[in-house]
PDB file of C-alpha atoms in Angstrom:
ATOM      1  CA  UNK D   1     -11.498  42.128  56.459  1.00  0.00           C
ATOM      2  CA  UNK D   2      -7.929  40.981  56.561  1.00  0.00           C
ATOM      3  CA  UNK D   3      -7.166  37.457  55.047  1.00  0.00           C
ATOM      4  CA  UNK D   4      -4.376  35.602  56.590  1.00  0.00           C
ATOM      5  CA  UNK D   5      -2.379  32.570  54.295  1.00  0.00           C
ATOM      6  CA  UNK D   6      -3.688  29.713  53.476  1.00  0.00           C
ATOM      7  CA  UNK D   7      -1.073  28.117  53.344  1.00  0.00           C
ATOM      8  CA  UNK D   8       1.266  26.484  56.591  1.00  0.00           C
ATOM      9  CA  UNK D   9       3.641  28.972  58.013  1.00  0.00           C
ATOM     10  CA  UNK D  10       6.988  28.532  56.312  1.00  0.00           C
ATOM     11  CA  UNK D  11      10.029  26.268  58.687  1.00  0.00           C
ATOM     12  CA  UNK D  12      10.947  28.802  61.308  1.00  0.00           C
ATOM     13  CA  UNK D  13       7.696  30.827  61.365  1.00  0.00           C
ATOM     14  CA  UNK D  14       6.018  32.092  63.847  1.00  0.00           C
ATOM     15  CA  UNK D  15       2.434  31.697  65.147  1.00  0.00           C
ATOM     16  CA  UNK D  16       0.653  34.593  63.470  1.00  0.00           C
ATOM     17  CA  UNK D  17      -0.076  37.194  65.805  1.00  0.00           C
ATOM     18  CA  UNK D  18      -4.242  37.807  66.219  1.00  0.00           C
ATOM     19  CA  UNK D  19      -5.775  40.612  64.555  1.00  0.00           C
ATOM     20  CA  UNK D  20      -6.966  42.380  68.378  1.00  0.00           C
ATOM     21  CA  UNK D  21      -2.704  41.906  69.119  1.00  0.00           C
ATOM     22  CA  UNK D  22      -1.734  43.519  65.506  1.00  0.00           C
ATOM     23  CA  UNK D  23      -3.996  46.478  65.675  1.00  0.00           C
ATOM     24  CA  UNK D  24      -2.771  47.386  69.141  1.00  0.00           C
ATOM     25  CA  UNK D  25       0.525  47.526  68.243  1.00  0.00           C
ATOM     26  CA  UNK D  26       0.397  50.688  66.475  1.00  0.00           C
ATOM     27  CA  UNK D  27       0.588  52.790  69.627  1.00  0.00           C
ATOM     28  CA  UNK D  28       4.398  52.015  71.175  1.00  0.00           C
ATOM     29  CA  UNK D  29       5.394  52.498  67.839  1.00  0.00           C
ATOM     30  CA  UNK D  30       3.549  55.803  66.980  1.00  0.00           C
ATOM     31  CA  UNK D  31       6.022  58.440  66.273  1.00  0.00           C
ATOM     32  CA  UNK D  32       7.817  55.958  64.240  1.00  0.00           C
ATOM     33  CA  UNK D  33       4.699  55.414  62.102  1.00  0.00           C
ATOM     34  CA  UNK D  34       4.172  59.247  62.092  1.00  0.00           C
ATOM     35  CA  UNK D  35       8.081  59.856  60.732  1.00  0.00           C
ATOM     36  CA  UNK D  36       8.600  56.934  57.733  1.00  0.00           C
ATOM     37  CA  UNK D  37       4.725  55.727  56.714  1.00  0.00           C
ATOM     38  CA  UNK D  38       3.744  57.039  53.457  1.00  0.00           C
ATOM     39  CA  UNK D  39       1.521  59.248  52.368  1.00  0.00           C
ATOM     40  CA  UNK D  40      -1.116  59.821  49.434  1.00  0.00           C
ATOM     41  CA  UNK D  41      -0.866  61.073  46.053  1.00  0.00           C
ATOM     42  CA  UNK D  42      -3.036  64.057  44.555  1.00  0.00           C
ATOM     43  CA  UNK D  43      -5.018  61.903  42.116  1.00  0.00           C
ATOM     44  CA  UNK D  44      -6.792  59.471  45.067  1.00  0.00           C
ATOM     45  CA  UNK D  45      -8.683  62.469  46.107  1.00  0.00           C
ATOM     46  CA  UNK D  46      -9.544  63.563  42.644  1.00  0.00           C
ATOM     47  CA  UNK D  47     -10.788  59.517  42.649  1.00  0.00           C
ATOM     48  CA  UNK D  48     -12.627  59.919  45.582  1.00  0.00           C
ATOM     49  CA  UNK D  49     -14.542  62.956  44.731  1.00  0.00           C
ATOM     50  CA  UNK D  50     -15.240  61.402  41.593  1.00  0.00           C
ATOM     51  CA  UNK D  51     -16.733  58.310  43.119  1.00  0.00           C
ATOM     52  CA  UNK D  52     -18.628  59.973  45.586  1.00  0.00           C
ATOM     53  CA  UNK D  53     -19.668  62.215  43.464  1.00  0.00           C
ATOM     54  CA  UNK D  54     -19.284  65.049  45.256  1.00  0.00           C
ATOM     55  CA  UNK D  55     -16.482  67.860  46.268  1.00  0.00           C
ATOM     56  CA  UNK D  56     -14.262  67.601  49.549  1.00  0.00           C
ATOM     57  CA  UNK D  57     -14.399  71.554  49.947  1.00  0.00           C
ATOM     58  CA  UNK D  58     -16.937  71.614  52.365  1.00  0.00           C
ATOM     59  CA  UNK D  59     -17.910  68.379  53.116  1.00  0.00           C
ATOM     60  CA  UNK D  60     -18.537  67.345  56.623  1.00  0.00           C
ATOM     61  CA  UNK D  61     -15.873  64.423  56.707  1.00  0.00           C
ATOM     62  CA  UNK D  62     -15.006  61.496  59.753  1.00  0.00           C
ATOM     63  CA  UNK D  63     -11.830  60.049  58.890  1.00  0.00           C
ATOM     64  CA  UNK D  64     -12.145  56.922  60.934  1.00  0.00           C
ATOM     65  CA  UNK D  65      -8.758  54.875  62.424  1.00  0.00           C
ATOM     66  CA  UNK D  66      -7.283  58.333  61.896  1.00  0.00           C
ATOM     67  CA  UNK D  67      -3.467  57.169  63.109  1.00  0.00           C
ATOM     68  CA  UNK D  68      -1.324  59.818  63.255  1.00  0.00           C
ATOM     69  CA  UNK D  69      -3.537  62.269  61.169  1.00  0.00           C
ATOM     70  CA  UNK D  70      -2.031  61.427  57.620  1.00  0.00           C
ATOM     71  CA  UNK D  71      -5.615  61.378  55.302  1.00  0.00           C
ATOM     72  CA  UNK D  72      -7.542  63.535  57.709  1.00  0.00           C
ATOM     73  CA  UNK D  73      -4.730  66.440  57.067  1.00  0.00           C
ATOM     74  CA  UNK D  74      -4.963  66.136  53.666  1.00  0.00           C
ATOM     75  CA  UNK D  75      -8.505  65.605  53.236  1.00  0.00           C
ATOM     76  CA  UNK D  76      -8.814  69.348  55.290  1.00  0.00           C
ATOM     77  CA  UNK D  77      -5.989  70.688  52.761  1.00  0.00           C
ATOM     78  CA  UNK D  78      -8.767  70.231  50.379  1.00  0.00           C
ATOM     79  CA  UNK D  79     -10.994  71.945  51.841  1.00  0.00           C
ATOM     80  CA  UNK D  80     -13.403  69.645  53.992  1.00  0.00           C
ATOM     81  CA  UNK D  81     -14.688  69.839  57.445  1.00  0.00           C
ATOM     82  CA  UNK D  82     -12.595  66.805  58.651  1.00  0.00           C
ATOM     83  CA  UNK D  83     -13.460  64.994  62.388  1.00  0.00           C
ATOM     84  CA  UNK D  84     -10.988  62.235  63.133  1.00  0.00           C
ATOM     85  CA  UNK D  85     -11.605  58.875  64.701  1.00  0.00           C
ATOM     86  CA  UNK D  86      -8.758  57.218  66.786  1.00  0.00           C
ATOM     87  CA  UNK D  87      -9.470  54.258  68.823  1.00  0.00           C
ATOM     88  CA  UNK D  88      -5.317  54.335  70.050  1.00  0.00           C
ATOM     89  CA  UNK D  89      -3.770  56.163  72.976  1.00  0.00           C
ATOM     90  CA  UNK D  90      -0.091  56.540  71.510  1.00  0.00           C
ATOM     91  CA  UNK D  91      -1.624  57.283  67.746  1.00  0.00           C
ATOM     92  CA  UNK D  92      -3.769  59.912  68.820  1.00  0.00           C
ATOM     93  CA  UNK D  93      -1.055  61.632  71.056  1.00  0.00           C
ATOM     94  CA  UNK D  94       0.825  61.865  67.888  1.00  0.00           C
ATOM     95  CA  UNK D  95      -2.510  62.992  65.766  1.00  0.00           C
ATOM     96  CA  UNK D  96      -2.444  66.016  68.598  1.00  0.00           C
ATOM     97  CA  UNK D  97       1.102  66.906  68.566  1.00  0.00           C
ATOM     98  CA  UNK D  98       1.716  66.851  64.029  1.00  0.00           C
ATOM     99  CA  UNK D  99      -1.537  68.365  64.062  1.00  0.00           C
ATOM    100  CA  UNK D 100      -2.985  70.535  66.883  1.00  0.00           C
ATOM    101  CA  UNK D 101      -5.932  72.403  65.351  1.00  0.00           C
ATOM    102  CA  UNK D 102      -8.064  69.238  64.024  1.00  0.00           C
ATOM    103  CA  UNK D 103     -10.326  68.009  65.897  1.00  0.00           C
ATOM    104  CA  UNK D 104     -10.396  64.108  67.117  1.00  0.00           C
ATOM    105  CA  UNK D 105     -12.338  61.532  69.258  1.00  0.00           C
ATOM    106  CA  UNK D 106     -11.782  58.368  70.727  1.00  0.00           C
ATOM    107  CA  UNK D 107     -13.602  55.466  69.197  1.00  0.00           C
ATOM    108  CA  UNK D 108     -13.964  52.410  66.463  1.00  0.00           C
ATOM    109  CA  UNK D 109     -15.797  52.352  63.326  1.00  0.00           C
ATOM    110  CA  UNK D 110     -17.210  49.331  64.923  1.00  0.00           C
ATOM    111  CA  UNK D 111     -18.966  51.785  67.502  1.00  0.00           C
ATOM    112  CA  UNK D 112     -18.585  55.422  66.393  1.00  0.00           C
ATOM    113  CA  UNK D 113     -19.164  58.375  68.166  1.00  0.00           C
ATOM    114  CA  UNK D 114     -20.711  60.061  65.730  1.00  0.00           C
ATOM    115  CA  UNK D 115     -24.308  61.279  65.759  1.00  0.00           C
ATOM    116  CA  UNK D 116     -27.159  59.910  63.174  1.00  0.00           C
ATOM    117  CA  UNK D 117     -26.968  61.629  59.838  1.00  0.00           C
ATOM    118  CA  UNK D 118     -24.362  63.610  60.709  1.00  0.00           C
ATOM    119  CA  UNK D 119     -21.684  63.120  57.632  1.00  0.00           C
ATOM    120  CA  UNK D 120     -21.457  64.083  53.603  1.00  0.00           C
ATOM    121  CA  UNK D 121     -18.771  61.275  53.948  1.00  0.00           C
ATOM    122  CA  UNK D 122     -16.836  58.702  56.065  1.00  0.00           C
ATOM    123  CA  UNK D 123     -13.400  57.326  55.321  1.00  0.00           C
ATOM    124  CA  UNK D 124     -11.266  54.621  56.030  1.00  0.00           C
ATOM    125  CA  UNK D 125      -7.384  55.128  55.214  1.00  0.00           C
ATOM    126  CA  UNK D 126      -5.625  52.485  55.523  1.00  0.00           C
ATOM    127  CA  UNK D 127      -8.020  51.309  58.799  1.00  0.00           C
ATOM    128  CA  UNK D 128     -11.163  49.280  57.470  1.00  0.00           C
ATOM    129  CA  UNK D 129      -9.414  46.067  58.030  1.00  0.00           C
ATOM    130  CA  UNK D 130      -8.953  46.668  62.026  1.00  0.00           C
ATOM    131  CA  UNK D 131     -13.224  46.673  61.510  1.00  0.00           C
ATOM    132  CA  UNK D 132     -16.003  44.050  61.941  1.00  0.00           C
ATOM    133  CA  UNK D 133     -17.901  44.857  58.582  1.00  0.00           C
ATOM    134  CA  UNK D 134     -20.751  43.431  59.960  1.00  0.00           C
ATOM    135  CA  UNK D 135     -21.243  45.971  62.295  1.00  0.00           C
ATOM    136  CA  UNK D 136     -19.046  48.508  60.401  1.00  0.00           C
ATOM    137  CA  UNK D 137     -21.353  48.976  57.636  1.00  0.00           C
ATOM    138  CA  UNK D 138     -24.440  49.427  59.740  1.00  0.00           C
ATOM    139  CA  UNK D 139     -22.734  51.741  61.264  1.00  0.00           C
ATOM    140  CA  UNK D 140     -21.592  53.897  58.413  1.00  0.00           C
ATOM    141  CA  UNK D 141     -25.182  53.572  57.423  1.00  0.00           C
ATOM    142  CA  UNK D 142     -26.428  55.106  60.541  1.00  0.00           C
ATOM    143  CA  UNK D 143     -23.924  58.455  60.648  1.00  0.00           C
ATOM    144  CA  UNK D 144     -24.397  59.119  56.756  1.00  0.00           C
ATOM    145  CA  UNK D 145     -26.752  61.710  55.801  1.00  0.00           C
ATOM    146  CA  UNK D 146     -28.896  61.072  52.958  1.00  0.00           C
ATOM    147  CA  UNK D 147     -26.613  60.784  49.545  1.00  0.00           C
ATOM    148  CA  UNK D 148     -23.317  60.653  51.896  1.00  0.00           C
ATOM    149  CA  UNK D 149     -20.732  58.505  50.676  1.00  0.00           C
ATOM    150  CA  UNK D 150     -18.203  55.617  52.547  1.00  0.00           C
ATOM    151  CA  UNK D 151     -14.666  55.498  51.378  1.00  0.00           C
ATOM    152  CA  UNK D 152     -11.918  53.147  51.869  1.00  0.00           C
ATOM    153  CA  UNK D 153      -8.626  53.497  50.677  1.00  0.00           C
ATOM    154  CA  UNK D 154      -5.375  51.253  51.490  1.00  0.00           C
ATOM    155  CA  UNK D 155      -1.582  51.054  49.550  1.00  0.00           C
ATOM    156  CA  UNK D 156      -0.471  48.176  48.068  1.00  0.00           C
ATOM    157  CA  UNK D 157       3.042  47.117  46.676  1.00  0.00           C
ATOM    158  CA  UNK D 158       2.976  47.252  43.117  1.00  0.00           C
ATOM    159  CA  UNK D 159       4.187  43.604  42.730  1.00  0.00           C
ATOM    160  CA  UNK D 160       4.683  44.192  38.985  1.00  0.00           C
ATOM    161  CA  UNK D 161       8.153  46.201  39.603  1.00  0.00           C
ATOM    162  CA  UNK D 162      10.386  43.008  40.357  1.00  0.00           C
ATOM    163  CA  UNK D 163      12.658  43.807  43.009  1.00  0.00           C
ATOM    164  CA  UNK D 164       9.017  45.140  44.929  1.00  0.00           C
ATOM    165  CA  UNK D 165       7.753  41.261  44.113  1.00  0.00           C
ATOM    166  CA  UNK D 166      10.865  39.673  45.189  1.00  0.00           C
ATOM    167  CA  UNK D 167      10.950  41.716  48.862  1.00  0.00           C
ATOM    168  CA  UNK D 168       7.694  40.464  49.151  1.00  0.00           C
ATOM    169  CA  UNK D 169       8.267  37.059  48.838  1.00  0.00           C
ATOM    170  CA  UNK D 170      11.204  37.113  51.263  1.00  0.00           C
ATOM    171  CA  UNK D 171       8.488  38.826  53.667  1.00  0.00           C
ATOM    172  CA  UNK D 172       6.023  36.008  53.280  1.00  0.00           C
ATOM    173  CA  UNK D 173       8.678  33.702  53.658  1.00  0.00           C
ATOM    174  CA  UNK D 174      10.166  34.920  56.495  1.00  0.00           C
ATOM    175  CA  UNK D 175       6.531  35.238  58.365  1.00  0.00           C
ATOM    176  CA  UNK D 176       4.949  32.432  57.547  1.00  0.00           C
ATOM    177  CA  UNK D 177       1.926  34.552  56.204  1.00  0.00           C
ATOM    178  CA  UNK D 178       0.668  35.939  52.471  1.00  0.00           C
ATOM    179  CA  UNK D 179       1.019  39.445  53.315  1.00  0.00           C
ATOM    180  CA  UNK D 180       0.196  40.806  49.731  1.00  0.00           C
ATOM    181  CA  UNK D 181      -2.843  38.956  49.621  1.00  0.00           C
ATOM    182  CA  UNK D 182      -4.103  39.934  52.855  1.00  0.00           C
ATOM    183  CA  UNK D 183      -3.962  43.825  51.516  1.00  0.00           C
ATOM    184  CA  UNK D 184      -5.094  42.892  47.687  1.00  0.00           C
ATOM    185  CA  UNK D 185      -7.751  40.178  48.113  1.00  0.00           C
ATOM    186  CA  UNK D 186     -10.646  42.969  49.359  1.00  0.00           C
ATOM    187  CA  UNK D 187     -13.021  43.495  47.186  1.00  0.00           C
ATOM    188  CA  UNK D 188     -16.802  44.761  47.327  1.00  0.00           C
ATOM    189  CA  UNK D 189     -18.266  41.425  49.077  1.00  0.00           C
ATOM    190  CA  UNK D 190     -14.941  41.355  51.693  1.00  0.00           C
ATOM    191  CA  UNK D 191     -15.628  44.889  52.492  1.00  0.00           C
ATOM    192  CA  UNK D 192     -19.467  44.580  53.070  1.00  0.00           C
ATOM    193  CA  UNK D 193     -20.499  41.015  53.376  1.00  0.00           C
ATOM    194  CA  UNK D 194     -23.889  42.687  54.289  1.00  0.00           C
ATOM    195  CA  UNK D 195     -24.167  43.746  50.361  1.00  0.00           C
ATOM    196  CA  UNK D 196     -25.835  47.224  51.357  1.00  0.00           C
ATOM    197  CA  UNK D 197     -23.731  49.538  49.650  1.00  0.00           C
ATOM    198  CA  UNK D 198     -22.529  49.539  45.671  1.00  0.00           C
ATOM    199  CA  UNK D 199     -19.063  49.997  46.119  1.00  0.00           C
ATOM    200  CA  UNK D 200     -16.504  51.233  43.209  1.00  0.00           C
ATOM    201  CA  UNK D 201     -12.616  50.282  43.070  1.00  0.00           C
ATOM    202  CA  UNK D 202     -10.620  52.241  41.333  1.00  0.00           C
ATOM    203  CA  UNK D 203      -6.534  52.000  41.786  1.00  0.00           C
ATOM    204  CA  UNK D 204      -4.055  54.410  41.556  1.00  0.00           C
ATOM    205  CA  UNK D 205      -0.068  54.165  40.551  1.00  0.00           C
ATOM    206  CA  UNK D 206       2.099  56.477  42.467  1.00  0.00           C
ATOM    207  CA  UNK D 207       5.825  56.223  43.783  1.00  0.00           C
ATOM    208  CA  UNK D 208       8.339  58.067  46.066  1.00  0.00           C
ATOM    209  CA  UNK D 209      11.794  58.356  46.713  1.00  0.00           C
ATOM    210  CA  UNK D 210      13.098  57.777  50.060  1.00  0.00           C
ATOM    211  CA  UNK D 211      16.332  57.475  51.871  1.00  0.00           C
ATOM    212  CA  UNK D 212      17.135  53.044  52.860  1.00  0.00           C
ATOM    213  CA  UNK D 213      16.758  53.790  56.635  1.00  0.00           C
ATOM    214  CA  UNK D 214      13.374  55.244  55.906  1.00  0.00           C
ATOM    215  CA  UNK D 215      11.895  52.388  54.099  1.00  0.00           C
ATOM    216  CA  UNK D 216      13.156  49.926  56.464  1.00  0.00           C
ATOM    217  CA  UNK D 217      11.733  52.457  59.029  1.00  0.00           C
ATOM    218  CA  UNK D 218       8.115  52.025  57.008  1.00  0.00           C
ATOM    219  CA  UNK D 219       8.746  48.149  56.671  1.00  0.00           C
ATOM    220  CA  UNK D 220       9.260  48.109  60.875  1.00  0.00           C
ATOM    221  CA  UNK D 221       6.174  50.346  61.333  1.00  0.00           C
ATOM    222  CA  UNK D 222       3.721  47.429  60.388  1.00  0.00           C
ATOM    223  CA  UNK D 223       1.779  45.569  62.749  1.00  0.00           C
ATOM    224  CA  UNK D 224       3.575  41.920  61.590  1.00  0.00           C
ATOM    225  CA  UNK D 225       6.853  43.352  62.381  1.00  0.00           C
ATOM    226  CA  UNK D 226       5.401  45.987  65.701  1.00  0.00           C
ATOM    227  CA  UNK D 227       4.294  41.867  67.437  1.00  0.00           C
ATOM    228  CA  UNK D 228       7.440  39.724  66.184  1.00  0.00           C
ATOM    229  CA  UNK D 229      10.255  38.918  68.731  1.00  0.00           C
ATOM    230  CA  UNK D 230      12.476  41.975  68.521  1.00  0.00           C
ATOM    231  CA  UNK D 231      15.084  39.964  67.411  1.00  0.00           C
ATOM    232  CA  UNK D 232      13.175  38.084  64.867  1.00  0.00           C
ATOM    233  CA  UNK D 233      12.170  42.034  63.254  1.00  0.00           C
ATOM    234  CA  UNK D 234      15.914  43.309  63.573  1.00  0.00           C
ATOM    235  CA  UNK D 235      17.159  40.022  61.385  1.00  0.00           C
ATOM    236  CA  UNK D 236      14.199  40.606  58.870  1.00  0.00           C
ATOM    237  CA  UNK D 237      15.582  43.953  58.656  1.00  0.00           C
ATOM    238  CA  UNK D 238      18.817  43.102  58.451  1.00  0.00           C
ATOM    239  CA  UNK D 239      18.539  41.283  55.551  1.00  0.00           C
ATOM    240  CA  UNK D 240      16.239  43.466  54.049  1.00  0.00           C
ATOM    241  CA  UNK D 241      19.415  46.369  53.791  1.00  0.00           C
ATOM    242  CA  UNK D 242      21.393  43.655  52.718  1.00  0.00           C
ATOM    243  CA  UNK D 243      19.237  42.615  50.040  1.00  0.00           C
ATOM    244  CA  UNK D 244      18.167  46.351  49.005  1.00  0.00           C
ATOM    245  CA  UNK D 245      21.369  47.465  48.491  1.00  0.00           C
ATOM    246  CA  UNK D 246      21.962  45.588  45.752  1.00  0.00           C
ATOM    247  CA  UNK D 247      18.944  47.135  44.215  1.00  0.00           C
ATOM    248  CA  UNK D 248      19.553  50.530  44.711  1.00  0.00           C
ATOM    249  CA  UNK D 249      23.415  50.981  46.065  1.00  0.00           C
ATOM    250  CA  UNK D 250      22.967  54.591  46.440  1.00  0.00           C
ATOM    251  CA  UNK D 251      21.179  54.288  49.642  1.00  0.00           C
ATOM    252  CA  UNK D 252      17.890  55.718  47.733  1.00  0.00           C
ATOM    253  CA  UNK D 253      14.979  53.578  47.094  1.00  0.00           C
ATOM    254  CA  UNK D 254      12.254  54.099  44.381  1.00  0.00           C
ATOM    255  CA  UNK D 255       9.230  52.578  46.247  1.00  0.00           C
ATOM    256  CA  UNK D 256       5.934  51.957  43.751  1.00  0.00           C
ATOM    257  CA  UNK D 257       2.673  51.678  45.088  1.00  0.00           C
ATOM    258  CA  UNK D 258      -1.088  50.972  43.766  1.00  0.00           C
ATOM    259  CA  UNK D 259      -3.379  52.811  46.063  1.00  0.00           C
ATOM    260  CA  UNK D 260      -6.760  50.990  45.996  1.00  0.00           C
ATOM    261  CA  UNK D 261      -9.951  52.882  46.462  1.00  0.00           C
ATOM    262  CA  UNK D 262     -13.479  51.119  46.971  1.00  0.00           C
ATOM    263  CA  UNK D 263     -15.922  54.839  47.591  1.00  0.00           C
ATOM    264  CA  UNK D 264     -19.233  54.811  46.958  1.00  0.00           C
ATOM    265  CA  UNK D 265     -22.953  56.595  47.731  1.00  0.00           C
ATOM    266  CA  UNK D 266     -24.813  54.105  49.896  1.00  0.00           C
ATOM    267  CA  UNK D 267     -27.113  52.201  48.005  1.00  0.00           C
ATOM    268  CA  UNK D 268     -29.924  53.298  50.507  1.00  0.00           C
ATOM    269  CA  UNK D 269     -29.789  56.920  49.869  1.00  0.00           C
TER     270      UNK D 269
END
């Protein structure tokens, strides 16, 4: 589901690490990702119930590529029966630990454990990419009870806010790939090639505020900078405060994301 550039690495790139080597690298850097990844806002769920046309409260609900328990917590804060899916050792040890009285499995949404009909609805936060959607979708089929609804969700920079465009670019550059793309070129056909379910995107504004060292913390926690050279990451970094600074010389930094959404009953039901 992820798209790399398409155009050449810029001078003094890198090879691009392979999707298998990016979605590993989550798990030495777990309780990093846990401390300084961001969350959610209110309004995506309100989305999501809207989409699937149905309530949380009470749903029976597989979060799938769980991480460290982020969505699945607050899907269960409102109100549904919440399973999650981890595939990761060091991601699920932190699920565990932040989060000791949800349950979780081991296991891919390419091959979930999950019995047939089983679920009102199964989500993807932030995970669907680390998927083959060819057999993905089949499988989503399979675990969905009749009228149960698939949900993907993922943040995005809002690259509208200038100094968010302008990091961005200095990312690209500095990687050699077209990061921004890679999150905002999914649509329907990306997500299911096999054209079986009538998906709906919706996208949501939200921001926080967070303290410089935790937003380069965030930045570090992704899987481009978790299989660079270490450092190749600590120069990105570097220059990163450098350039941030300027923005926002208090040390606090007003990040601004679209949340995109793509939920949907499956087109079978």
């Amino acid at each position: 589901m992820s798209t790399e550039a398409s155009e050449p690495p810029a001078a003094g790139s890198v090879t691009p690490p392979d999707r298998s080597a990016r979605a590993r690298s989550f798990n030495a850097a777990a309780a990093q990702y846990a401390a300084s990844r961001l969350s959610y806002p209110p309004a995506l769920f309100d989305a999501l119930e809207e989409l699937a046309g149905r309530t949380l409260a009470g749903s029976r609900v597989a979060g799938v590529g769980a991480g460290t328990g982020m969505a699945t917590a607050l899907l269960h804060a409102r109100g549904a029966d919440v399973l999650a899916v981890e595939p990761g050792d060091g991601m699920a040890a932190q699920f565990r630990r932040r989060h000791p009285g949800l349950p979780i499995v081991r296991g891919d949404g390419d091959r979930l454990p999950l019995a047939d009909a089983s679920l009102d609805l199964l989500t993807y936060a932030q995970a669907r990419h680390w998927t083959d959607p060819a057999r993905a979708v089949p499988e989503a089929l399979r675990v969905l009870r009749p009228g149960g609804a698939l949900a993907l969700w993922w943040n995005t920079d809002a690259l509208d806010v200038p100094w968010i465009a302008e990091a961005a670019e200095r990312t690209d550059r500095h990687f050699g790939l077209n990061l921004s793309a890679e999150k905002r070129n999914v649509n329907a056909r990306v997500a299911d090639p096999t054209g079986c379910l009538d998906l709906t995107r919706r996208e949501i504004r939200w921001s926080r505020r967070v303290p410089l060292d935790t937003h380069l913390a965030n930045l570090g926690s992704h899987s481009v900078l978790l299989t660079q050279d270490e450092a190749r990451g600590a120069a990105y970094l570097a220059e990163e405060r450098r350039h941030l600074l300027t923005v926002s010389p208090d040390g606090v930094v007003e990040e601004t994301y679209d949340v995109v959404l793509l939920a949907t009953a499956p087109a079978a039901a």
